[in-house]
Amino acid sequence: MARSKDTTTAIDFKLAEDILRRNDRGGYCVPTDGLYPFQWSWDSAITALGWMEFDERRAWQEAETMFAGQWDNGMVPHILFHKDAESYFPGPDVWGSDKKIPSSAISQPPVWATAIRIMYEQASDRTLATEKVLELLPKLVAYHQWWYRERDPGKTGLVCSYHPWESGMDNSPAWDQALAAVPEVDWSYQRRDLGHVDADQRPHKPEYDRYLYLVDFYKRHGFDSQYIYDHCPYKVVDIGIVSILHRASDDLLELCRIAGQDQGVSDLTESTQRTRSAVDRLWSDERQCFLNHNLISGAPIDEVTTATVLPLFGNLANKEQAAAIAELIDSWLDATKVGLSSTHPSSPRYESQRYWRGPVWLHINWMISLGAESYGYPELARRLRNTTRDCVTASGFWEYFDADTSAGCGGDDFTWTAAVALYWLTD
Ligand code: GLC
């Protein structure tokens, strides 16, 4: 206990606020200066929670700016390219979408409705919060309907993902095999990430060639949903997305109820019911957690990552499954200096500092901790919070943290790290 008290005082919350202000580009924050010069969707949702602690109006603006880039079909892109920037590749020309705000053509884990519900419940300015929720609700509904309609046209209950970047866990070893089946691009290009971050913390070239093949594939086929669903060479059920979507749909339905706008959303209720009945198919008795599935090969993906325990956050595990997952996380935390490592350290593909193959991300810990708490594991929830705090007190506000040393990695002065500290690590 003494330890967590000491470390609390060591977090520089003033600096965290400053990071948000410095990364503000007018209505949205960039994740970090240089490496990521645009607005990323799930970063932005987490960032809004950070703003909420000291500037509520600005917090709501984060959402408004993101939803201004929503596509007509309801999709919220994973990146909005509000301004040109030379420091990032692939930019809007490579993605090739012709929207009013240039954007990527995939989405990201849909944590928005969950963030908006939290913001609504916490807001001191009730008039502003009500006004903003009423504006955002139809957009959120359209976004969730898009997920279920376009990413699960067969109504299996499990939406699919077309790109490792859509998972937000871009370089996770869970995607290796599925990605290996994707052709490599045959044109040359200049990566920009390696100018900002050490190559040993970033993906390798063959992976990058395949990421780009997919980006080009959507463009070549005119972003035609049905064609992409039928022919995309990469198609997985990402249990992280399924879980985050499920929790967010429950939060969205609750917001609709509070706002008296719950007529016309019965399809969302039905979609969540379908997910609840389908999710058991992803459970692995051997691993004692849920697994991602490769829809092209039809096989489960045997890799324990932070995504595979997110059903705790998604409220998708039954009591026995939750107990097994809680036990798994506890021993997993024992195995690294700080946790929860993005890939289980017993995996041969574990690398403590390479992008999503081992390092710790703060917002993931927040989600899993919230799940642990709601399933009745307050000790585990606290443990996750303390280890998160250890990352920040050891190294500051980095993009992510080496699980074996707690050293900061990736980009520095990182927005979502500062936001999670402000929202979750203050007492
Ligand atoms: C990387 C991460 C992704 C994040 C983005 C911006 O691509 O993998 O989750 O949204 O950076 O921070």
mmCIF file with all atom_site columns, C-alpha atoms in Angstrom, residues 61-250:
data_model
loop_
_atom_site.group_PDB
_atom_site.id
_atom_site.type_symbol
_atom_site.label_atom_id
_atom_site.label_alt_id
_atom_site.label_comp_id
_atom_site.label_asym_id
_atom_site.label_entity_id
_atom_site.label_seq_id
_atom_site.pdbx_PDB_ins_code
_atom_site.Cartn_x
_atom_site.Cartn_y
_atom_site.Cartn_z
_atom_site.occupancy
_atom_site.B_iso_or_equiv
_atom_site.pdbx_formal_charge
_atom_site.auth_seq_id
_atom_site.auth_comp_id
_atom_site.auth_asym_id
_atom_site.auth_atom_id
_atom_site.pdbx_PDB_model_num
ATOM 1   C CA . GLN A 1 61  ? -14.821 18.767  -28.887 1.00 0.00 ? 61  GLN A CA 1
ATOM 2   C CA . GLU A 1 62  ? -12.467 15.794  -29.247 1.00 0.00 ? 62  GLU A CA 1
ATOM 3   C CA . ALA A 1 63  ? -15.540 13.673  -30.080 1.00 0.00 ? 63  ALA A CA 1
ATOM 4   C CA . GLU A 1 64  ? -17.131 16.255  -32.351 1.00 0.00 ? 64  GLU A CA 1
ATOM 5   C CA . THR A 1 65  ? -13.971 16.585  -34.414 1.00 0.00 ? 65  THR A CA 1
ATOM 6   C CA . MET A 1 66  ? -13.708 12.816  -34.809 1.00 0.00 ? 66  MET A CA 1
ATOM 7   C CA . PHE A 1 67  ? -17.332 12.318  -35.786 1.00 0.00 ? 67  PHE A CA 1
ATOM 8   C CA . ALA A 1 68  ? -17.051 15.147  -38.328 1.00 0.00 ? 68  ALA A CA 1
ATOM 9   C CA . GLY A 1 69  ? -15.013 12.652  -40.344 1.00 0.00 ? 69  GLY A CA 1
ATOM 10  C CA . GLN A 1 70  ? -17.613 9.865   -40.159 1.00 0.00 ? 70  GLN A CA 1
ATOM 11  C CA . TRP A 1 71  ? -18.344 8.294   -43.548 1.00 0.00 ? 71  TRP A CA 1
ATOM 12  C CA . ASP A 1 72  ? -21.884 8.332   -44.973 1.00 0.00 ? 72  ASP A CA 1
ATOM 13  C CA . ASN A 1 73  ? -22.136 4.593   -44.340 1.00 0.00 ? 73  ASN A CA 1
ATOM 14  C CA . GLY A 1 74  ? -21.486 5.175   -40.614 1.00 0.00 ? 74  GLY A CA 1
ATOM 15  C CA . MET A 1 75  ? -17.836 4.155   -40.428 1.00 0.00 ? 75  MET A CA 1
ATOM 16  C CA . VAL A 1 76  ? -15.573 6.226   -38.208 1.00 0.00 ? 76  VAL A CA 1
ATOM 17  C CA . PRO A 1 77  ? -12.129 5.995   -39.824 1.00 0.00 ? 77  PRO A CA 1
ATOM 18  C CA . HIS A 1 78  ? -9.117  5.079   -37.767 1.00 0.00 ? 78  HIS A CA 1
ATOM 19  C CA . ILE A 1 79  ? -7.232  8.190   -38.907 1.00 0.00 ? 79  ILE A CA 1
ATOM 20  C CA . LEU A 1 80  ? -8.471  11.631  -39.955 1.00 0.00 ? 80  LEU A CA 1
ATOM 21  C CA . PHE A 1 81  ? -5.855  13.540  -41.917 1.00 0.00 ? 81  PHE A CA 1
ATOM 22  C CA . HIS A 1 82  ? -6.979  17.024  -40.941 1.00 0.00 ? 82  HIS A CA 1
ATOM 23  C CA . LYS A 1 83  ? -3.805  18.697  -42.188 1.00 0.00 ? 83  LYS A CA 1
ATOM 24  C CA . ASP A 1 84  ? -0.961  17.627  -44.461 1.00 0.00 ? 84  ASP A CA 1
ATOM 25  C CA . ALA A 1 85  ? 2.119   16.242  -42.761 1.00 0.00 ? 85  ALA A CA 1
ATOM 26  C CA . GLU A 1 86  ? 5.280   14.916  -44.310 1.00 0.00 ? 86  GLU A CA 1
ATOM 27  C CA . SER A 1 87  ? 6.283   12.946  -41.242 1.00 0.00 ? 87  SER A CA 1
ATOM 28  C CA . TYR A 1 88  ? 3.774   10.068  -41.649 1.00 0.00 ? 88  TYR A CA 1
ATOM 29  C CA . PHE A 1 89  ? 3.341   7.263   -44.165 1.00 0.00 ? 89  PHE A CA 1
ATOM 30  C CA . PRO A 1 90  ? 0.913   6.040   -45.544 1.00 0.00 ? 90  PRO A CA 1
ATOM 31  C CA . GLY A 1 91  ? -0.871  9.363   -45.943 1.00 0.00 ? 91  GLY A CA 1
ATOM 32  C CA . PRO A 1 92  ? -4.240  10.200  -47.560 1.00 0.00 ? 92  PRO A CA 1
ATOM 33  C CA . ASP A 1 93  ? -2.974  9.752   -51.131 1.00 0.00 ? 93  ASP A CA 1
ATOM 34  C CA . VAL A 1 94  ? -2.116  6.107   -50.459 1.00 0.00 ? 94  VAL A CA 1
ATOM 35  C CA . TRP A 1 95  ? -5.446  5.431   -48.727 1.00 0.00 ? 95  TRP A CA 1
ATOM 36  C CA . GLY A 1 96  ? -7.203  7.213   -51.588 1.00 0.00 ? 96  GLY A CA 1
ATOM 37  C CA . SER A 1 97  ? -10.537 7.952   -49.933 1.00 0.00 ? 97  SER A CA 1
ATOM 38  C CA . ASP A 1 98  ? -12.320 11.004  -51.303 1.00 0.00 ? 98  ASP A CA 1
ATOM 39  C CA . LYS A 1 99  ? -14.181 12.165  -48.198 1.00 0.00 ? 99  LYS A CA 1
ATOM 40  C CA . LYS A 1 100 ? -14.600 15.757  -47.041 1.00 0.00 ? 100 LYS A CA 1
ATOM 41  C CA . ILE A 1 101 ? -12.010 15.095  -44.364 1.00 0.00 ? 101 ILE A CA 1
ATOM 42  C CA . PRO A 1 102 ? -9.327  12.852  -45.905 1.00 0.00 ? 102 PRO A CA 1
ATOM 43  C CA . SER A 1 103 ? -9.126  9.611   -43.955 1.00 0.00 ? 103 SER A CA 1
ATOM 44  C CA . SER A 1 104 ? -8.023  6.017   -43.797 1.00 0.00 ? 104 SER A CA 1
ATOM 45  C CA . ALA A 1 105 ? -10.488 3.365   -44.979 1.00 0.00 ? 105 ALA A CA 1
ATOM 46  C CA . ILE A 1 106 ? -10.627 1.124   -41.892 1.00 0.00 ? 106 ILE A CA 1
ATOM 47  C CA . SER A 1 107 ? -11.818 1.742   -38.356 1.00 0.00 ? 107 SER A CA 1
ATOM 48  C CA . GLN A 1 108 ? -10.367 1.056   -34.895 1.00 0.00 ? 108 GLN A CA 1
ATOM 49  C CA . PRO A 1 109 ? -11.632 -0.534  -31.650 1.00 0.00 ? 109 PRO A CA 1
ATOM 50  C CA . PRO A 1 110 ? -14.929 1.314   -31.063 1.00 0.00 ? 110 PRO A CA 1
ATOM 51  C CA . VAL A 1 111 ? -14.432 2.549   -27.517 1.00 0.00 ? 111 VAL A CA 1
ATOM 52  C CA . TRP A 1 112 ? -16.246 5.844   -28.233 1.00 0.00 ? 112 TRP A CA 1
ATOM 53  C CA . ALA A 1 113 ? -19.684 5.066   -26.796 1.00 0.00 ? 113 ALA A CA 1
ATOM 54  C CA . THR A 1 114 ? -18.088 3.822   -23.589 1.00 0.00 ? 114 THR A CA 1
ATOM 55  C CA . ALA A 1 115 ? -16.055 7.017   -23.289 1.00 0.00 ? 115 ALA A CA 1
ATOM 56  C CA . ILE A 1 116 ? -19.092 9.178   -24.041 1.00 0.00 ? 116 ILE A CA 1
ATOM 57  C CA . ARG A 1 117 ? -21.154 7.420   -21.395 1.00 0.00 ? 117 ARG A CA 1
ATOM 58  C CA . ILE A 1 118 ? -18.412 7.970   -18.812 1.00 0.00 ? 118 ILE A CA 1
ATOM 59  C CA . MET A 1 119 ? -18.140 11.623  -19.836 1.00 0.00 ? 119 MET A CA 1
ATOM 60  C CA . TYR A 1 120 ? -21.879 12.063  -19.599 1.00 0.00 ? 120 TYR A CA 1
ATOM 61  C CA . GLU A 1 121 ? -22.022 10.506  -16.151 1.00 0.00 ? 121 GLU A CA 1
ATOM 62  C CA . GLN A 1 122 ? -19.057 12.483  -14.807 1.00 0.00 ? 122 GLN A CA 1
ATOM 63  C CA . ALA A 1 123 ? -19.784 15.875  -16.346 1.00 0.00 ? 123 ALA A CA 1
ATOM 64  C CA . SER A 1 124 ? -20.225 18.826  -13.990 1.00 0.00 ? 124 SER A CA 1
ATOM 65  C CA . ASP A 1 125 ? -21.742 20.920  -16.765 1.00 0.00 ? 125 ASP A CA 1
ATOM 66  C CA . ARG A 1 126 ? -24.977 18.950  -17.161 1.00 0.00 ? 126 ARG A CA 1
ATOM 67  C CA . THR A 1 127 ? -26.473 21.250  -19.796 1.00 0.00 ? 127 THR A CA 1
ATOM 68  C CA . LEU A 1 128 ? -23.434 20.935  -22.020 1.00 0.00 ? 128 LEU A CA 1
ATOM 69  C CA . ALA A 1 129 ? -23.261 17.161  -21.503 1.00 0.00 ? 129 ALA A CA 1
ATOM 70  C CA . THR A 1 130 ? -26.919 16.669  -22.407 1.00 0.00 ? 130 THR A CA 1
ATOM 71  C CA . GLU A 1 131 ? -26.613 18.846  -25.483 1.00 0.00 ? 131 GLU A CA 1
ATOM 72  C CA . LYS A 1 132 ? -23.506 16.995  -26.675 1.00 0.00 ? 132 LYS A CA 1
ATOM 73  C CA . VAL A 1 133 ? -24.897 13.532  -26.049 1.00 0.00 ? 133 VAL A CA 1
ATOM 74  C CA . LEU A 1 134 ? -28.023 14.399  -28.029 1.00 0.00 ? 134 LEU A CA 1
ATOM 75  C CA . GLU A 1 135 ? -25.853 15.551  -30.934 1.00 0.00 ? 135 GLU A CA 1
ATOM 76  C CA . LEU A 1 136 ? -23.593 12.521  -30.811 1.00 0.00 ? 136 LEU A CA 1
ATOM 77  C CA . LEU A 1 137 ? -26.180 9.768   -30.263 1.00 0.00 ? 137 LEU A CA 1
ATOM 78  C CA . PRO A 1 138 ? -27.377 9.338   -33.880 1.00 0.00 ? 138 PRO A CA 1
ATOM 79  C CA . LYS A 1 139 ? -23.758 9.289   -35.044 1.00 0.00 ? 139 LYS A CA 1
ATOM 80  C CA . LEU A 1 140 ? -22.791 6.664   -32.498 1.00 0.00 ? 140 LEU A CA 1
ATOM 81  C CA . VAL A 1 141 ? -25.815 4.558   -33.445 1.00 0.00 ? 141 VAL A CA 1
ATOM 82  C CA . ALA A 1 142 ? -24.875 4.775   -37.136 1.00 0.00 ? 142 ALA A CA 1
ATOM 83  C CA . TYR A 1 143 ? -21.315 3.782   -36.276 1.00 0.00 ? 143 TYR A CA 1
ATOM 84  C CA . HIS A 1 144 ? -22.375 0.698   -34.323 1.00 0.00 ? 144 HIS A CA 1
ATOM 85  C CA . GLN A 1 145 ? -24.879 -0.279  -36.995 1.00 0.00 ? 145 GLN A CA 1
ATOM 86  C CA . TRP A 1 146 ? -22.074 -0.033  -39.532 1.00 0.00 ? 146 TRP A CA 1
ATOM 87  C CA . TRP A 1 147 ? -19.966 -2.533  -37.555 1.00 0.00 ? 147 TRP A CA 1
ATOM 88  C CA . TYR A 1 148 ? -22.713 -5.123  -37.347 1.00 0.00 ? 148 TYR A CA 1
ATOM 89  C CA . ARG A 1 149 ? -24.018 -4.595  -40.878 1.00 0.00 ? 149 ARG A CA 1
ATOM 90  C CA . GLU A 1 150 ? -20.769 -4.355  -42.851 1.00 0.00 ? 150 GLU A CA 1
ATOM 91  C CA . ARG A 1 151 ? -18.503 -6.501  -40.733 1.00 0.00 ? 151 ARG A CA 1
ATOM 92  C CA . ASP A 1 152 ? -20.921 -9.290  -39.991 1.00 0.00 ? 152 ASP A CA 1
ATOM 93  C CA . PRO A 1 153 ? -23.240 -9.477  -42.990 1.00 0.00 ? 153 PRO A CA 1
ATOM 94  C CA . GLY A 1 154 ? -23.958 -13.146 -42.237 1.00 0.00 ? 154 GLY A CA 1
ATOM 95  C CA . LYS A 1 155 ? -25.180 -12.198 -38.730 1.00 0.00 ? 155 LYS A CA 1
ATOM 96  C CA . THR A 1 156 ? -22.871 -14.660 -36.997 1.00 0.00 ? 156 THR A CA 1
ATOM 97  C CA . GLY A 1 157 ? -22.610 -12.404 -33.931 1.00 0.00 ? 157 GLY A CA 1
ATOM 98  C CA . LEU A 1 158 ? -18.875 -11.868 -34.436 1.00 0.00 ? 158 LEU A CA 1
ATOM 99  C CA . VAL A 1 159 ? -17.742 -8.848  -36.459 1.00 0.00 ? 159 VAL A CA 1
ATOM 100 C CA . CYS A 1 160 ? -14.580 -9.186  -38.515 1.00 0.00 ? 160 CYS A CA 1
ATOM 101 C CA . SER A 1 161 ? -11.554 -7.016  -39.075 1.00 0.00 ? 161 SER A CA 1
ATOM 102 C CA . TYR A 1 162 ? -9.688  -6.428  -42.363 1.00 0.00 ? 162 TYR A CA 1
ATOM 103 C CA . HIS A 1 163 ? -6.351  -5.076  -41.177 1.00 0.00 ? 163 HIS A CA 1
ATOM 104 C CA . PRO A 1 164 ? -4.000  -5.510  -38.216 1.00 0.00 ? 164 PRO A CA 1
ATOM 105 C CA . TRP A 1 165 ? -4.135  -1.724  -37.831 1.00 0.00 ? 165 TRP A CA 1
ATOM 106 C CA . GLU A 1 166 ? -7.874  -1.958  -37.267 1.00 0.00 ? 166 GLU A CA 1
ATOM 107 C CA . SER A 1 167 ? -7.209  -3.893  -34.048 1.00 0.00 ? 167 SER A CA 1
ATOM 108 C CA . GLY A 1 168 ? -5.175  -0.980  -32.681 1.00 0.00 ? 168 GLY A CA 1
ATOM 109 C CA . MET A 1 169 ? -2.705  -3.712  -31.659 1.00 0.00 ? 169 MET A CA 1
ATOM 110 C CA . ASP A 1 170 ? -0.979  -3.302  -34.993 1.00 0.00 ? 170 ASP A CA 1
ATOM 111 C CA . ASN A 1 171 ? 2.006   -5.602  -34.737 1.00 0.00 ? 171 ASN A CA 1
ATOM 112 C CA . SER A 1 172 ? 0.573   -8.264  -32.424 1.00 0.00 ? 172 SER A CA 1
ATOM 113 C CA . PRO A 1 173 ? 1.925   -11.769 -33.125 1.00 0.00 ? 173 PRO A CA 1
ATOM 114 C CA . ALA A 1 174 ? -1.720  -12.851 -33.186 1.00 0.00 ? 174 ALA A CA 1
ATOM 115 C CA . TRP A 1 175 ? -1.906  -11.440 -36.709 1.00 0.00 ? 175 TRP A CA 1
ATOM 116 C CA . ASP A 1 176 ? 1.344   -12.983 -38.043 1.00 0.00 ? 176 ASP A CA 1
ATOM 117 C CA . GLN A 1 177 ? -0.095  -16.010 -39.796 1.00 0.00 ? 177 GLN A CA 1
ATOM 118 C CA . ALA A 1 178 ? -3.119  -14.277 -41.202 1.00 0.00 ? 178 ALA A CA 1
ATOM 119 C CA . LEU A 1 179 ? -0.891  -11.487 -42.472 1.00 0.00 ? 179 LEU A CA 1
ATOM 120 C CA . ALA A 1 180 ? 1.625   -13.914 -43.983 1.00 0.00 ? 180 ALA A CA 1
ATOM 121 C CA . ALA A 1 181 ? -1.074  -15.042 -46.430 1.00 0.00 ? 181 ALA A CA 1
ATOM 122 C CA . VAL A 1 182 ? -1.404  -11.485 -47.789 1.00 0.00 ? 182 VAL A CA 1
ATOM 123 C CA . PRO A 1 183 ? 0.688   -10.651 -50.883 1.00 0.00 ? 183 PRO A CA 1
ATOM 124 C CA . GLU A 1 184 ? 3.454   -8.043  -50.569 1.00 0.00 ? 184 GLU A CA 1
ATOM 125 C CA . VAL A 1 185 ? 3.276   -4.793  -52.536 1.00 0.00 ? 185 VAL A CA 1
ATOM 126 C CA . ASP A 1 186 ? 5.561   -4.643  -55.539 1.00 0.00 ? 186 ASP A CA 1
ATOM 127 C CA . TRP A 1 187 ? 6.152   -0.886  -55.437 1.00 0.00 ? 187 TRP A CA 1
ATOM 128 C CA . SER A 1 188 ? 8.736   0.894   -53.379 1.00 0.00 ? 188 SER A CA 1
ATOM 129 C CA . TYR A 1 189 ? 7.959   3.403   -50.661 1.00 0.00 ? 189 TYR A CA 1
ATOM 130 C CA . GLN A 1 190 ? 9.642   5.342   -47.938 1.00 0.00 ? 190 GLN A CA 1
ATOM 131 C CA . ARG A 1 191 ? 8.635   4.539   -44.358 1.00 0.00 ? 191 ARG A CA 1
ATOM 132 C CA . ARG A 1 192 ? 8.569   7.500   -42.017 1.00 0.00 ? 192 ARG A CA 1
ATOM 133 C CA . ASP A 1 193 ? 8.234   5.733   -38.661 1.00 0.00 ? 193 ASP A CA 1
ATOM 134 C CA . LEU A 1 194 ? 11.894  4.694   -38.642 1.00 0.00 ? 194 LEU A CA 1
ATOM 135 C CA . GLY A 1 195 ? 12.955  8.331   -38.648 1.00 0.00 ? 195 GLY A CA 1
ATOM 136 C CA . HIS A 1 196 ? 11.304  8.762   -35.233 1.00 0.00 ? 196 HIS A CA 1
ATOM 137 C CA . VAL A 1 197 ? 11.719  5.461   -33.413 1.00 0.00 ? 197 VAL A CA 1
ATOM 138 C CA . ASP A 1 198 ? 14.378  2.714   -33.242 1.00 0.00 ? 198 ASP A CA 1
ATOM 139 C CA . ALA A 1 199 ? 13.864  -0.061  -35.783 1.00 0.00 ? 199 ALA A CA 1
ATOM 140 C CA . ASP A 1 200 ? 13.930  -2.678  -33.005 1.00 0.00 ? 200 ASP A CA 1
ATOM 141 C CA . GLN A 1 201 ? 10.710  -1.220  -31.613 1.00 0.00 ? 201 GLN A CA 1
ATOM 142 C CA . ARG A 1 202 ? 8.868   -1.169  -34.952 1.00 0.00 ? 202 ARG A CA 1
ATOM 143 C CA . PRO A 1 203 ? 7.478   -3.727  -37.450 1.00 0.00 ? 203 PRO A CA 1
ATOM 144 C CA . HIS A 1 204 ? 9.728   -5.422  -40.041 1.00 0.00 ? 204 HIS A CA 1
ATOM 145 C CA . LYS A 1 205 ? 9.603   -4.639  -43.779 1.00 0.00 ? 205 LYS A CA 1
ATOM 146 C CA . PRO A 1 206 ? 7.755   -7.771  -45.050 1.00 0.00 ? 206 PRO A CA 1
ATOM 147 C CA . GLU A 1 207 ? 4.956   -6.993  -42.587 1.00 0.00 ? 207 GLU A CA 1
ATOM 148 C CA . TYR A 1 208 ? 4.856   -3.412  -43.791 1.00 0.00 ? 208 TYR A CA 1
ATOM 149 C CA . ASP A 1 209 ? 4.667   -4.580  -47.432 1.00 0.00 ? 209 ASP A CA 1
ATOM 150 C CA . ARG A 1 210 ? 1.558   -6.565  -46.564 1.00 0.00 ? 210 ARG A CA 1
ATOM 151 C CA . TYR A 1 211 ? -0.041  -3.779  -44.533 1.00 0.00 ? 211 TYR A CA 1
ATOM 152 C CA . LEU A 1 212 ? 0.253   -1.657  -47.660 1.00 0.00 ? 212 LEU A CA 1
ATOM 153 C CA . TYR A 1 213 ? -1.107  -4.357  -49.949 1.00 0.00 ? 213 TYR A CA 1
ATOM 154 C CA . LEU A 1 214 ? -4.309  -4.278  -47.913 1.00 0.00 ? 214 LEU A CA 1
ATOM 155 C CA . VAL A 1 215 ? -4.522  -0.484  -47.956 1.00 0.00 ? 215 VAL A CA 1
ATOM 156 C CA . ASP A 1 216 ? -4.175  -0.603  -51.736 1.00 0.00 ? 216 ASP A CA 1
ATOM 157 C CA . PHE A 1 217 ? -6.708  -3.450  -52.019 1.00 0.00 ? 217 PHE A CA 1
ATOM 158 C CA . TYR A 1 218 ? -9.539  -1.403  -50.475 1.00 0.00 ? 218 TYR A CA 1
ATOM 159 C CA . LYS A 1 219 ? -8.752  1.501   -52.785 1.00 0.00 ? 219 LYS A CA 1
ATOM 160 C CA . ARG A 1 220 ? -8.542  -0.655  -55.939 1.00 0.00 ? 220 ARG A CA 1
ATOM 161 C CA . HIS A 1 221 ? -11.949 -2.073  -55.159 1.00 0.00 ? 221 HIS A CA 1
ATOM 162 C CA . GLY A 1 222 ? -13.570 1.286   -54.552 1.00 0.00 ? 222 GLY A CA 1
ATOM 163 C CA . PHE A 1 223 ? -14.148 0.593   -50.823 1.00 0.00 ? 223 PHE A CA 1
ATOM 164 C CA . ASP A 1 224 ? -16.958 -1.736  -51.878 1.00 0.00 ? 224 ASP A CA 1
ATOM 165 C CA . SER A 1 225 ? -18.036 -3.409  -48.625 1.00 0.00 ? 225 SER A CA 1
ATOM 166 C CA . GLN A 1 226 ? -19.460 -6.559  -50.143 1.00 0.00 ? 226 GLN A CA 1
ATOM 167 C CA . TYR A 1 227 ? -16.476 -7.105  -52.428 1.00 0.00 ? 227 TYR A CA 1
ATOM 168 C CA . ILE A 1 228 ? -14.051 -6.591  -49.573 1.00 0.00 ? 228 ILE A CA 1
ATOM 169 C CA . TYR A 1 229 ? -15.990 -8.936  -47.322 1.00 0.00 ? 229 TYR A CA 1
ATOM 170 C CA . ASP A 1 230 ? -15.957 -11.619 -50.017 1.00 0.00 ? 230 ASP A CA 1
ATOM 171 C CA . HIS A 1 231 ? -12.367 -11.220 -51.232 1.00 0.00 ? 231 HIS A CA 1
ATOM 172 C CA . CYS A 1 232 ? -10.159 -9.509  -48.654 1.00 0.00 ? 232 CYS A CA 1
ATOM 173 C CA . PRO A 1 233 ? -7.078  -11.739 -48.200 1.00 0.00 ? 233 PRO A CA 1
ATOM 174 C CA . TYR A 1 234 ? -6.991  -10.844 -44.493 1.00 0.00 ? 234 TYR A CA 1
ATOM 175 C CA . LYS A 1 235 ? -10.094 -11.412 -42.392 1.00 0.00 ? 235 LYS A CA 1
ATOM 176 C CA . VAL A 1 236 ? -10.005 -12.149 -38.681 1.00 0.00 ? 236 VAL A CA 1
ATOM 177 C CA . VAL A 1 237 ? -12.356 -12.113 -35.728 1.00 0.00 ? 237 VAL A CA 1
ATOM 178 C CA . ASP A 1 238 ? -10.469 -9.909  -33.301 1.00 0.00 ? 238 ASP A CA 1
ATOM 179 C CA . ILE A 1 239 ? -11.722 -10.669 -29.812 1.00 0.00 ? 239 ILE A CA 1
ATOM 180 C CA . GLY A 1 240 ? -10.444 -7.243  -28.704 1.00 0.00 ? 240 GLY A CA 1
ATOM 181 C CA . ILE A 1 241 ? -12.726 -5.462  -31.171 1.00 0.00 ? 241 ILE A CA 1
ATOM 182 C CA . VAL A 1 242 ? -15.619 -7.831  -30.447 1.00 0.00 ? 242 VAL A CA 1
ATOM 183 C CA . SER A 1 243 ? -15.306 -7.127  -26.704 1.00 0.00 ? 243 SER A CA 1
ATOM 184 C CA . ILE A 1 244 ? -14.890 -3.373  -26.969 1.00 0.00 ? 244 ILE A CA 1
ATOM 185 C CA . LEU A 1 245 ? -17.771 -3.145  -29.446 1.00 0.00 ? 245 LEU A CA 1
ATOM 186 C CA . HIS A 1 246 ? -19.983 -5.210  -27.179 1.00 0.00 ? 246 HIS A CA 1
ATOM 187 C CA . ARG A 1 247 ? -19.394 -3.124  -24.083 1.00 0.00 ? 247 ARG A CA 1
ATOM 188 C CA . ALA A 1 248 ? -19.751 0.075   -26.096 1.00 0.00 ? 248 ALA A CA 1
ATOM 189 C CA . SER A 1 249 ? -23.053 -1.148  -27.568 1.00 0.00 ? 249 SER A CA 1
ATOM 190 C CA . ASP A 1 250 ? -24.393 -1.775  -24.072 1.00 0.00 ? 250 ASP A CA 1
#
